[in-house]
Structures are given as structure tokens and as C-alpha cells.
Amino acid sequence: MRSERLGLIAPHPPVIVREVGGPRDDVTFATRDALSVAAQMLLSFAADTVVVISPHAPGMSDAFAVDGTERVSGDLSAFGAPRVALSYPTDVELASAILERLDRAGLPAADRAAFPHLKPGVLDHGVVVPLSFLLPDRPCPVVILSPSYLPLDSHLALGRSVAAAADALGRRVAMVASGDCSHRLSHDGPYPFSAHGPQLDSTIRGHVAASDLAAMAGMDPTMVEEGGECGVRSFVTLGGFLGEGVFCRELAYEAPWGVGYLTAVAGDPAWFDGRANAAEATRPDGVAEDALVALAREAILAKVREGVTLGPAPFDDPELPDRAGTFVSLHIDGELRGCMGTIVPHEDDLAAEVVRNAVEAATRDPRFPPLTPEELGSLEVKVDVLGPSEVCTFADLDPREYGVVVTSGWRRGLLLPDLEGVDTSEKQVVIALRKAGIDPGEDYTLERFRVTRHG
């Protein structure tokens, strides 16, 4: 049975690690921020094992290597940061199963544990750098792969062998394809400029945009060679692992020093769609949050970082209404950073309503400038689903239990219930009137409503 799969493309320049790059890592903020988002996705995916393929892992030119050492460890001491040290148990059973599958496929492969010169059990910087963002303090089992100089089609087969081994063992596996793109993008970079460099990176990004990583195996060999890459074999292996019909999303691409750094996620479309319907998602601090808040957060990330609006699937949850007005509130360090919503539903389903109001809160609240990517890591998100409103009198109000709607002609204002500092009905109504531009001496009607608060 085919298991769900998640794939991550992650660059590995040590300079993006704060302990190595210091102030220079600000130049690669987009990459670091994208890796933090990828880490949230990896945590949400709840993989049994994480397989990492690194072009810098000790290996052989004519065979693949799989490290079957019981524990693997490494640090960035070679880059002046010995405290950036990671250690993980190896999923030895999966490593053995991968070697068996490669043998069945007629592909040359070896266990690094049997070859001392391949430094078994040692993590290279191509593993340590991305995992310092993706798995910094989680004891998740891993399997480390070394690519070879065999043809790219063989790397596709390597990925397929990993998938087949995972399926046979019933493992839920995520694969991290470590690698940078072209190193020849600039005349001022560390490597000689080549016109093939920008062409290569554009082609790689095009395959990601088309959700067809496996197609990288057919790229022009001259472009790949002259482009000065180090990640194509990893990316092609990931394409083989994921198989057909996957969904891919670029999270970041930048080339600050003439080297292309691409961060992307890929996997089964049902899982990406299901993230909005999942019982749990995660905030940046790793605390579980429910489906509505997870959807709102994902919509904000997509809009602020990528400029795209999610098209979510409707919720299949009998405890949630099919349609409802919603408000999305954003806070950073306890301070309001945006709040927008709808009193009555404007969209065809609840998921679309949440996405609409999340994007509005992040980008169109007139009291605040649009959110920036730098703020996303500290963002607190709350979603209120409004129940039906009912006409009421002042005596019927209770600011802890009910929100209030005030209406005078075409002017209408709303205040949610249970807000800090709003402890009396008088305060609640005055604020709602002010928001609507209604003078307290004018005639107006009152309605009250309950909310279901998420987050």
C-alpha cells in the first residue's frame, strides 16, 4: 500500500546558520524563514522516518551509499560553530530495506557502515545545515543517502526504491533533498559566471512550479554541468520518491552571492488539502492548533510570502457550520496586528470565508500596514466563527458571552465578545458605535450573537 509522502528541497550553505553567518545571515532571511515554514509542515506531517540525501555525504562515484550505522552525528565545527551539533538514531530496518530494493533493481549500492573510509555515522554539512532548521531538537529516526555519478535516471530509481521500501514497511516517510542550485549566477560570485547558471535555476524552478520534479532527470546535461549545480541529483531522487501526481510549492528562492538557494515542499495533494481539515496543525512554537487556525495561518503565509491566495477544500466536519461569518484576529507579542471579518458569510463555504478574512486581516486592515515576512514567525492567530444574531435590548447584553452589532441605517458596527478591557456592556456598545461612526445620541438597534473561538 502506498504511504503518504512529504518531500522538502532545502539548501545547505552554512552561512544561513546564525552561529556561522552572524549578521551575514540576514541576507538569506527568505531562505531561513522558508525553512521555518517547512519545519512546521514536517512537524505536522508526523513522519516515522526522515530520509536525507546530501551531495556532500561521503559516497562513491559508481554506486549509491546508505548509512546503516545505528546512530549518526555531526556538527559545524569546520565552519567555526561546534555547538551546532545534531545526533539521530538511524532507522536501520528501513536502511536495510532500501539496500535490498536497490539490489533487486540492479543498482549498485553499499552500506557506509561497512566502509570506514566513507566515515559511517558522520553527518556532513549538507545534512546538518538543513536539519538544524527542520529537526533541531527532535529524536526522529533518519536514513542518510549518498548520491553517485550514475545517470540521473538511476537517481530516479533510487528515489523509487526508497518509496518501495517505505511502503513495504508501512513507514510514513519524509525525504529532504539537500542541495543548492547553480553556483554560477553572478560575475561577482565565488565561481565563474556561466549563462547556463540562470538557465538551470529557471528550469529547476519551472519543474517545481509544474509539480514535476521527476522531469529534472531529462534536463540538458550540458546545462546541468555548466550550470555548476550541487543539488540536481538530490532533487531528481526526491522526484522518484514522490512519484506522479504530486503537488509542489516553492517557498523561497534567492541568490545573494551568485549561488541559487531554493526551498520547496512537495507531496500528495490530498495531504496538502487535508492540512486545512486536519485535527491538528502547529504554531511556530510547536503548540497544536486546530484546523481553522491552521488554515488561516497557511493562507496568511501563502499571501504574504508568495502573493497567492489559497483555494481550500470545504471542511468535512459536522461540528462546523457549512457557512458562517468569521473574524480573524492577529497578534504579535500580545499586541493587536490586524483584525478583519464578516458579520454574515460572503463565501460559498466556511473554509473560503476563513481564507478571505485571514488575508484581509494580514493585508488590508486600515489601522496597520500589511504584514511583512519578517513578522510571520511571531504571529498569533485566532478565528471566531459567528453564530446567528438576534435582536436584543441593552439588558440582554453580556460582553463576556455575547458580541454586539449596532445598526443605524446603512452604518453597522460589530464588537466581538470576551475582549480584554471590555468588561461592561456600556463599553462594548460605545466601542461598536464608534467603529460604525454612529453617535450615541442617534437611534440605533442592537443585536447580540455568540461566537465559537478557535486559537
Coordinates of C-alpha atoms in Angstrom, one line a residue:
M1 CA 0.0 0.0 0.0
R2 CA 1.3 3.4 -0.9
S3 CA 2.1 5.5 2.1
E4 CA 1.7 9.3 2.3
R5 CA 4.9 11.1 1.4
L6 CA 6.3 14.5 2.0
G7 CA 9.3 16.0 0.2
L8 CA 11.4 19.0 1.0
I9 CA 14.0 20.8 -1.1
A10 CA 16.5 22.5 1.2
P11 CA 19.6 24.5 0.5
H12 CA 22.7 23.9 2.7
P13 CA 25.0 26.9 2.8
P14 CA 26.4 27.0 6.4
V15 CA 26.3 30.8 6.3
I16 CA 22.5 30.7 6.8
V17 CA 23.0 29.3 10.3
R18 CA 23.2 32.1 12.8
E19 CA 26.1 30.7 14.6
V20 CA 28.1 30.6 11.4
G21 CA 26.9 33.6 9.4
G22 CA 26.3 36.1 12.2
P23 CA 25.0 39.3 10.7
R24 CA 25.5 37.9 7.2
D25 CA 22.6 35.5 7.6
D26 CA 20.2 38.5 7.3
V27 CA 20.9 38.4 3.6
T28 CA 19.3 35.0 3.4
F29 CA 16.3 35.8 5.5
A30 CA 13.9 34.5 2.9
T31 CA 15.6 31.1 3.0
R32 CA 15.7 30.9 6.8
D33 CA 12.1 31.9 7.0
A34 CA 11.0 29.4 4.4
L35 CA 12.9 26.6 6.2
S36 CA 11.0 27.5 9.4
V37 CA 7.7 27.1 7.5
A38 CA 9.0 23.8 6.1
A39 CA 9.8 22.7 9.6
Q40 CA 6.2 23.3 10.6
M41 CA 5.0 21.2 7.7
L42 CA 7.4 18.4 8.6
L43 CA 6.2 18.5 12.2
S44 CA 2.6 18.5 11.1
F45 CA 3.3 15.5 8.7
A46 CA 4.5 13.4 11.7
A47 CA 6.9 11.3 9.8
D48 CA 8.1 8.0 11.2
T49 CA 11.4 8.5 9.5
V50 CA 13.2 11.3 7.7
V51 CA 15.4 10.3 4.8
V52 CA 18.0 12.8 3.8
I53 CA 20.1 12.8 0.6
S54 CA 23.1 15.1 0.6
P55 CA 25.6 15.7 -2.3
H56 CA 28.3 16.2 0.3
A57 CA 27.7 12.9 2.1
P58 CA 30.7 10.6 1.7
G59 CA 30.0 8.2 -1.2
M60 CA 31.2 6.5 -4.4
S61 CA 31.2 7.6 -8.0
D62 CA 29.7 4.4 -9.3
A63 CA 27.3 3.3 -6.5
F64 CA 24.8 4.7 -4.1
A65 CA 25.6 4.6 -0.3
V66 CA 23.1 4.2 2.5
D67 CA 24.4 4.7 6.0
G68 CA 23.2 1.8 8.2
T69 CA 25.1 2.9 11.3
E70 CA 22.9 2.7 14.3
R71 CA 23.4 6.4 15.2
V72 CA 24.6 9.3 13.1
S73 CA 26.0 12.6 14.4
G74 CA 27.6 15.7 13.1
D75 CA 28.3 19.4 13.7
L76 CA 29.5 22.6 12.0
S77 CA 32.9 22.8 13.8
A78 CA 34.6 23.0 10.4
F79 CA 32.7 26.3 9.9
G80 CA 33.5 27.7 13.4
A81 CA 30.3 26.5 15.1
P82 CA 30.9 23.3 17.0
R83 CA 27.9 24.0 19.2
V84 CA 25.6 23.4 16.2
A85 CA 25.6 19.6 16.7
L86 CA 23.0 17.1 15.8
S87 CA 22.6 13.4 16.5
Y88 CA 19.8 11.0 15.4
P89 CA 19.1 7.3 15.6
T90 CA 19.1 5.5 12.2
D91 CA 16.1 3.6 11.0
V92 CA 18.3 0.6 10.4
E93 CA 15.4 -1.5 9.2
L94 CA 14.5 1.0 6.5
A95 CA 18.1 1.5 5.5
S96 CA 18.5 -2.3 5.0
A97 CA 15.2 -2.4 3.1
I98 CA 16.4 0.3 0.8
L99 CA 19.6 -1.5 0.0
E100 CA 17.6 -4.7 -0.7
R101 CA 15.3 -2.8 -3.1
L102 CA 18.4 -1.3 -4.9
D103 CA 19.8 -4.7 -5.3
R104 CA 16.6 -6.0 -6.8
A105 CA 16.6 -3.1 -9.2
G106 CA 20.1 -4.0 -10.3
L107 CA 21.5 -0.7 -9.0
P108 CA 25.0 -0.7 -7.3
A109 CA 24.8 0.3 -3.7
A110 CA 26.7 -0.2 -0.4
D111 CA 26.2 0.3 3.3
R112 CA 28.5 3.0 4.5
A113 CA 28.8 1.2 7.8
A114 CA 30.9 -1.4 6.1
F115 CA 33.4 1.1 4.6
P116 CA 35.5 3.0 7.2
H117 CA 36.8 5.5 4.5
L118 CA 33.1 6.6 4.0
K119 CA 33.0 7.9 7.5
P120 CA 30.0 5.9 8.7
G121 CA 27.8 7.6 11.3
V122 CA 29.2 11.1 10.4
L123 CA 26.8 13.8 9.2
D124 CA 28.2 16.2 6.6
H125 CA 27.2 19.9 6.5
G126 CA 24.7 19.1 3.7
V127 CA 22.7 17.2 6.3
V128 CA 23.5 19.3 9.4
V129 CA 22.6 22.7 7.9
P130 CA 19.0 21.9 6.7
L131 CA 18.3 19.6 9.7
S132 CA 19.4 22.3 12.1
F133 CA 16.2 24.1 10.9
L134 CA 14.0 21.2 10.1
L135 CA 14.8 18.8 13.0
P136 CA 16.8 20.8 15.5
D137 CA 15.7 19.0 18.7
R138 CA 13.6 16.0 17.7
P139 CA 14.9 12.5 18.0
C140 CA 13.2 11.4 14.8
P141 CA 14.9 8.3 13.1
V142 CA 16.7 9.2 9.9
V143 CA 18.4 7.4 7.0
I144 CA 21.2 9.2 5.2
L145 CA 21.8 8.6 1.5
S146 CA 24.8 9.5 -0.7
P147 CA 24.2 10.1 -4.4
S148 CA 26.6 8.9 -7.0
Y149 CA 27.8 10.0 -10.5
L150 CA 25.5 7.4 -12.1
P151 CA 23.0 8.9 -14.6
L152 CA 20.1 10.9 -13.4
D153 CA 17.7 8.1 -14.4
S154 CA 19.5 6.0 -11.8
H155 CA 18.7 8.6 -9.2
L156 CA 15.1 8.4 -10.1
A157 CA 15.3 4.7 -9.5
L158 CA 17.0 5.4 -6.1
G159 CA 14.0 7.5 -5.1
R160 CA 11.6 4.9 -6.2
S161 CA 13.5 2.2 -4.2
V162 CA 13.2 4.4 -1.1
A163 CA 9.4 4.7 -1.7
A164 CA 9.0 1.0 -2.2
A165 CA 11.0 0.1 0.9
A166 CA 8.9 2.6 3.0
D167 CA 5.7 1.2 1.6
A168 CA 6.7 -2.4 2.3
L169 CA 7.5 -1.5 5.9
G170 CA 4.4 0.7 6.3
R171 CA 6.6 3.7 7.1
R172 CA 5.4 7.3 6.9
V173 CA 8.5 8.9 5.4
A174 CA 9.5 12.4 4.6
M175 CA 12.5 13.0 2.3
V176 CA 14.8 16.0 2.5
A177 CA 16.7 16.7 -0.8
S178 CA 19.6 18.8 0.3
G179 CA 21.3 20.8 -2.4
D180 CA 22.0 24.3 -3.8
C181 CA 21.2 25.3 -7.3
S182 CA 23.6 27.0 -9.7
H183 CA 26.8 28.4 -8.3
R184 CA 27.5 30.4 -11.5
L185 CA 24.8 33.1 -11.4
S186 CA 26.9 36.2 -11.0
H187 CA 30.2 37.7 -12.2
D188 CA 30.8 38.6 -8.5
G189 CA 30.2 35.2 -7.1
P190 CA 32.6 32.6 -5.8
Y191 CA 32.5 30.7 -9.1
P192 CA 32.9 31.8 -12.7
F193 CA 29.7 33.1 -14.3
S194 CA 28.0 30.9 -16.9
A195 CA 25.0 31.7 -18.9
H196 CA 23.9 28.2 -18.2
G197 CA 23.6 29.1 -14.5
P198 CA 20.4 31.3 -14.7
Q199 CA 19.0 28.9 -17.3
L200 CA 19.5 26.0 -15.0
D201 CA 17.8 27.6 -12.0
S202 CA 14.9 28.8 -14.1
T203 CA 14.5 25.3 -15.4
I204 CA 14.6 23.8 -11.9
R205 CA 12.1 26.3 -10.6
G206 CA 9.9 25.6 -13.6
H207 CA 9.7 21.9 -12.8
V208 CA 8.8 22.8 -9.2
A209 CA 6.1 25.1 -10.4
A210 CA 4.8 22.4 -12.7
S211 CA 4.8 19.9 -9.8
D212 CA 7.0 17.6 -11.9
L213 CA 10.3 17.0 -10.0
A214 CA 11.0 13.8 -11.9
A215 CA 11.2 15.7 -15.1
M216 CA 14.5 17.1 -13.9
A217 CA 16.1 13.8 -14.9
G218 CA 15.6 14.9 -18.6
M219 CA 17.3 18.2 -18.3
D220 CA 20.1 19.1 -20.8
P221 CA 23.3 17.6 -19.4
T222 CA 25.4 20.5 -20.7
M223 CA 23.2 23.0 -18.9
V224 CA 23.4 20.9 -15.7
E225 CA 27.2 20.5 -15.9
E226 CA 28.0 24.1 -17.0
G227 CA 25.4 25.5 -14.5
G228 CA 27.6 24.4 -11.6
E229 CA 24.9 22.8 -9.5
C230 CA 25.2 20.6 -6.5
G231 CA 21.6 19.6 -5.9
V232 CA 20.1 18.2 -9.1
R233 CA 20.8 14.6 -8.1
S234 CA 19.1 15.1 -4.8
F235 CA 16.1 16.8 -6.5
V236 CA 15.8 14.0 -9.0
T237 CA 15.9 11.4 -6.3
L238 CA 13.1 13.3 -4.5
G239 CA 11.1 13.2 -7.7
G240 CA 11.5 9.4 -7.9
F241 CA 10.5 9.1 -4.2
L242 CA 7.3 11.2 -4.6
G243 CA 6.1 9.6 -7.8
E244 CA 3.5 11.1 -10.1
G245 CA 0.6 13.3 -9.3
V246 CA 2.3 15.3 -6.5
F247 CA 1.8 18.9 -5.6
C248 CA 4.8 21.2 -5.3
R249 CA 5.2 24.7 -3.9
E250 CA 8.2 27.0 -3.9
L251 CA 8.7 28.6 -0.5
A252 CA 11.7 30.8 -1.3
Y253 CA 14.4 31.4 -3.9
E254 CA 17.3 33.8 -3.6
A255 CA 20.8 34.1 -4.9
P256 CA 22.6 36.7 -2.7
W257 CA 26.2 35.6 -3.5
G258 CA 25.7 34.2 -7.0
V259 CA 24.5 30.8 -5.7
G260 CA 20.9 29.8 -6.1
Y261 CA 19.1 28.7 -2.9
L262 CA 15.7 27.1 -3.4
T263 CA 13.4 26.0 -0.6
A264 CA 10.3 24.0 -1.7
V265 CA 7.8 21.4 -0.4
A266 CA 6.1 18.6 -2.3
G267 CA 3.8 15.7 -1.6
D268 CA 0.4 14.1 -2.0
P269 CA -2.2 16.7 -2.9
A270 CA -4.7 15.1 -0.5
W271 CA -2.3 15.8 2.4
F272 CA -1.8 19.5 1.4
D273 CA -5.6 19.9 1.1
G274 CA -6.1 17.9 4.2
R275 CA -3.9 20.2 6.3
A276 CA -6.8 22.6 6.4
N277 CA -9.0 19.8 7.7
A278 CA -6.5 18.1 9.9
A279 CA -7.3 17.8 13.6
E280 CA -4.0 19.4 14.5
A281 CA -1.6 21.9 13.0
T282 CA 1.3 23.7 14.6
R283 CA 2.2 27.3 15.5
P284 CA 5.8 28.4 15.1
D285 CA 6.4 27.3 18.8
G286 CA 5.2 23.8 18.0
V287 CA 2.0 24.0 20.0
A288 CA -1.0 22.3 18.4
E289 CA -3.7 24.5 16.9
D290 CA -7.0 23.4 15.3
A291 CA -8.0 23.2 11.7
L292 CA -9.5 26.7 11.3
V293 CA -6.5 28.4 12.8
A294 CA -4.1 26.3 10.8
L295 CA -6.0 27.2 7.6
A296 CA -5.9 30.9 8.5
R297 CA -2.2 30.8 9.2
E298 CA -1.4 28.9 6.0
A299 CA -3.5 31.4 4.0
I300 CA -1.5 34.3 5.5
L301 CA 1.8 32.6 4.8
A302 CA 0.9 32.0 1.2
K303 CA -0.3 35.6 0.7
V304 CA 2.5 37.4 2.5
R305 CA 5.3 35.3 1.3
E306 CA 4.2 34.2 -2.2
G307 CA 1.4 36.6 -3.1
V308 CA -1.0 33.8 -3.8
T309 CA -4.4 33.1 -2.3
L310 CA -5.3 29.6 -1.2
G311 CA -8.2 27.7 -2.8
P312 CA -9.1 25.4 0.2
A313 CA -11.3 22.4 0.1
P314 CA -14.5 22.8 2.2
F315 CA -14.4 21.4 5.7
D316 CA -15.8 18.0 6.3
D317 CA -16.6 18.4 9.9
P318 CA -20.1 18.0 11.3
E319 CA -19.3 20.3 14.2
L320 CA -18.6 23.2 11.9
P321 CA -21.2 25.2 10.0
D322 CA -21.2 25.0 6.2
R323 CA -21.2 28.8 6.0
A324 CA -20.8 31.5 8.7
G325 CA -19.5 34.9 9.2
T326 CA -16.0 34.8 10.7
F327 CA -13.4 37.2 12.2
V328 CA -9.6 36.6 12.1
S329 CA -7.6 38.3 14.7
L330 CA -3.8 38.6 14.6
H331 CA -1.5 39.5 17.5
I332 CA 2.3 39.8 17.8
D333 CA 3.8 39.8 21.3
G334 CA 0.3 40.3 22.7
E335 CA -0.4 43.4 20.6
L336 CA -3.2 43.5 18.0
R337 CA -1.7 43.4 14.5
G338 CA -4.9 43.1 12.4
C339 CA -8.5 42.0 12.7
M340 CA -11.0 41.7 9.8
G341 CA -14.2 39.7 9.3
T342 CA -17.7 39.3 8.1
I343 CA -20.9 39.6 10.0
V344 CA -22.7 37.3 7.5
P345 CA -21.0 34.9 5.2
H346 CA -19.8 36.2 1.8
E347 CA -18.2 33.0 0.5
D348 CA -19.7 29.6 -0.5
D349 CA -18.2 27.7 2.4
L350 CA -16.6 28.2 5.8
A351 CA -13.0 27.4 4.6
A352 CA -13.2 30.1 1.9
E353 CA -14.6 32.6 4.4
V354 CA -11.7 32.0 6.8
V355 CA -9.1 32.4 4.0
R356 CA -10.8 35.6 2.8
N357 CA -10.8 37.2 6.3
A358 CA -7.3 35.9 7.2
V359 CA -5.9 37.6 4.1
E360 CA -7.9 40.8 4.8
A361 CA -6.6 40.9 8.4
A362 CA -3.0 40.4 7.2
T363 CA -3.0 42.9 4.3
R364 CA -6.0 45.3 4.4
D365 CA -6.7 46.3 8.0
P366 CA -6.7 50.1 7.6
R367 CA -5.2 50.5 11.1
F368 CA -2.0 48.7 10.2
P369 CA 0.5 48.3 7.4
P370 CA 0.4 44.9 5.6
L371 CA 2.2 42.1 7.4
T372 CA 5.8 41.5 6.4
P373 CA 7.6 38.2 6.0
E374 CA 9.7 39.1 9.0
E375 CA 6.7 39.1 11.3
L376 CA 5.3 35.7 10.3
G377 CA 7.3 33.7 12.8
S378 CA 5.8 35.6 15.8
L379 CA 2.3 35.7 14.6
E380 CA -0.6 34.6 16.9
V381 CA -3.8 33.8 15.0
K382 CA -7.4 33.5 16.3
V383 CA -10.5 32.7 14.4
D384 CA -14.0 33.5 15.6
V385 CA -17.0 31.8 14.0
L386 CA -20.1 33.8 14.4
G387 CA -23.4 32.3 15.4
P388 CA -26.7 33.8 14.3
S389 CA -27.5 37.2 15.6
E390 CA -30.8 38.1 17.4
V391 CA -32.4 41.5 18.1
C392 CA -32.0 42.4 21.7
T393 CA -32.2 45.1 24.3
F394 CA -29.3 46.6 26.3
A395 CA -30.3 44.5 29.3
D396 CA -29.8 41.3 27.2
L397 CA -26.1 42.0 26.6
D398 CA -23.2 40.4 28.4
P399 CA -19.7 41.3 26.9
R400 CA -18.2 38.0 28.2
E401 CA -20.8 35.8 26.5
Y402 CA -22.2 37.8 23.5
G403 CA -20.8 40.0 20.8
V404 CA -22.8 43.0 19.7
V405 CA -23.9 44.5 16.4
V406 CA -25.1 48.1 16.3
T407 CA -27.0 49.4 13.2
S408 CA -28.3 52.8 12.2
G409 CA -29.4 53.0 8.6
W410 CA -26.6 51.8 6.4
R411 CA -24.0 52.1 9.1
R412 CA -23.2 48.9 11.1
G413 CA -20.5 48.1 13.7
L414 CA -19.6 44.9 15.4
L415 CA -17.6 44.1 18.5
L416 CA -16.6 40.5 19.4
P417 CA -17.2 39.1 22.9
D418 CA -14.8 38.4 25.7
L419 CA -12.2 41.1 24.7
E420 CA -9.5 42.3 27.1
G421 CA -10.5 45.6 28.8
V422 CA -14.2 45.3 27.6
D423 CA -15.8 44.3 30.9
T424 CA -19.2 46.1 30.7
S425 CA -22.0 46.3 28.2
E426 CA -21.6 50.1 28.2
K427 CA -18.0 49.9 27.0
Q428 CA -18.9 47.2 24.4
V429 CA -21.7 49.3 22.8
V430 CA -19.7 52.6 22.9
I431 CA -16.8 50.9 21.0
A432 CA -19.2 49.3 18.5
L433 CA -20.9 52.7 17.9
R434 CA -17.5 54.3 17.4
K435 CA -16.5 51.7 14.9
A436 CA -19.7 52.3 12.9
G437 CA -19.5 56.1 13.0
I438 CA -22.8 56.3 14.9
D439 CA -23.3 59.0 17.5
P440 CA -24.5 57.6 20.8
G441 CA -27.4 60.1 20.7
E442 CA -28.7 58.7 17.4
D443 CA -31.3 56.0 17.1
Y444 CA -29.8 52.5 16.6
T445 CA -30.7 48.9 17.0
L446 CA -28.9 46.2 19.0
E447 CA -28.2 42.6 18.1
R448 CA -26.3 40.0 20.0
F449 CA -24.5 36.9 18.9
R450 CA -22.3 34.1 20.3
V451 CA -19.0 33.0 18.8
T452 CA -17.0 29.8 18.7
R453 CA -13.4 30.9 19.3
H454 CA -10.5 29.0 17.8
G455 CA -7.0 29.6 18.8

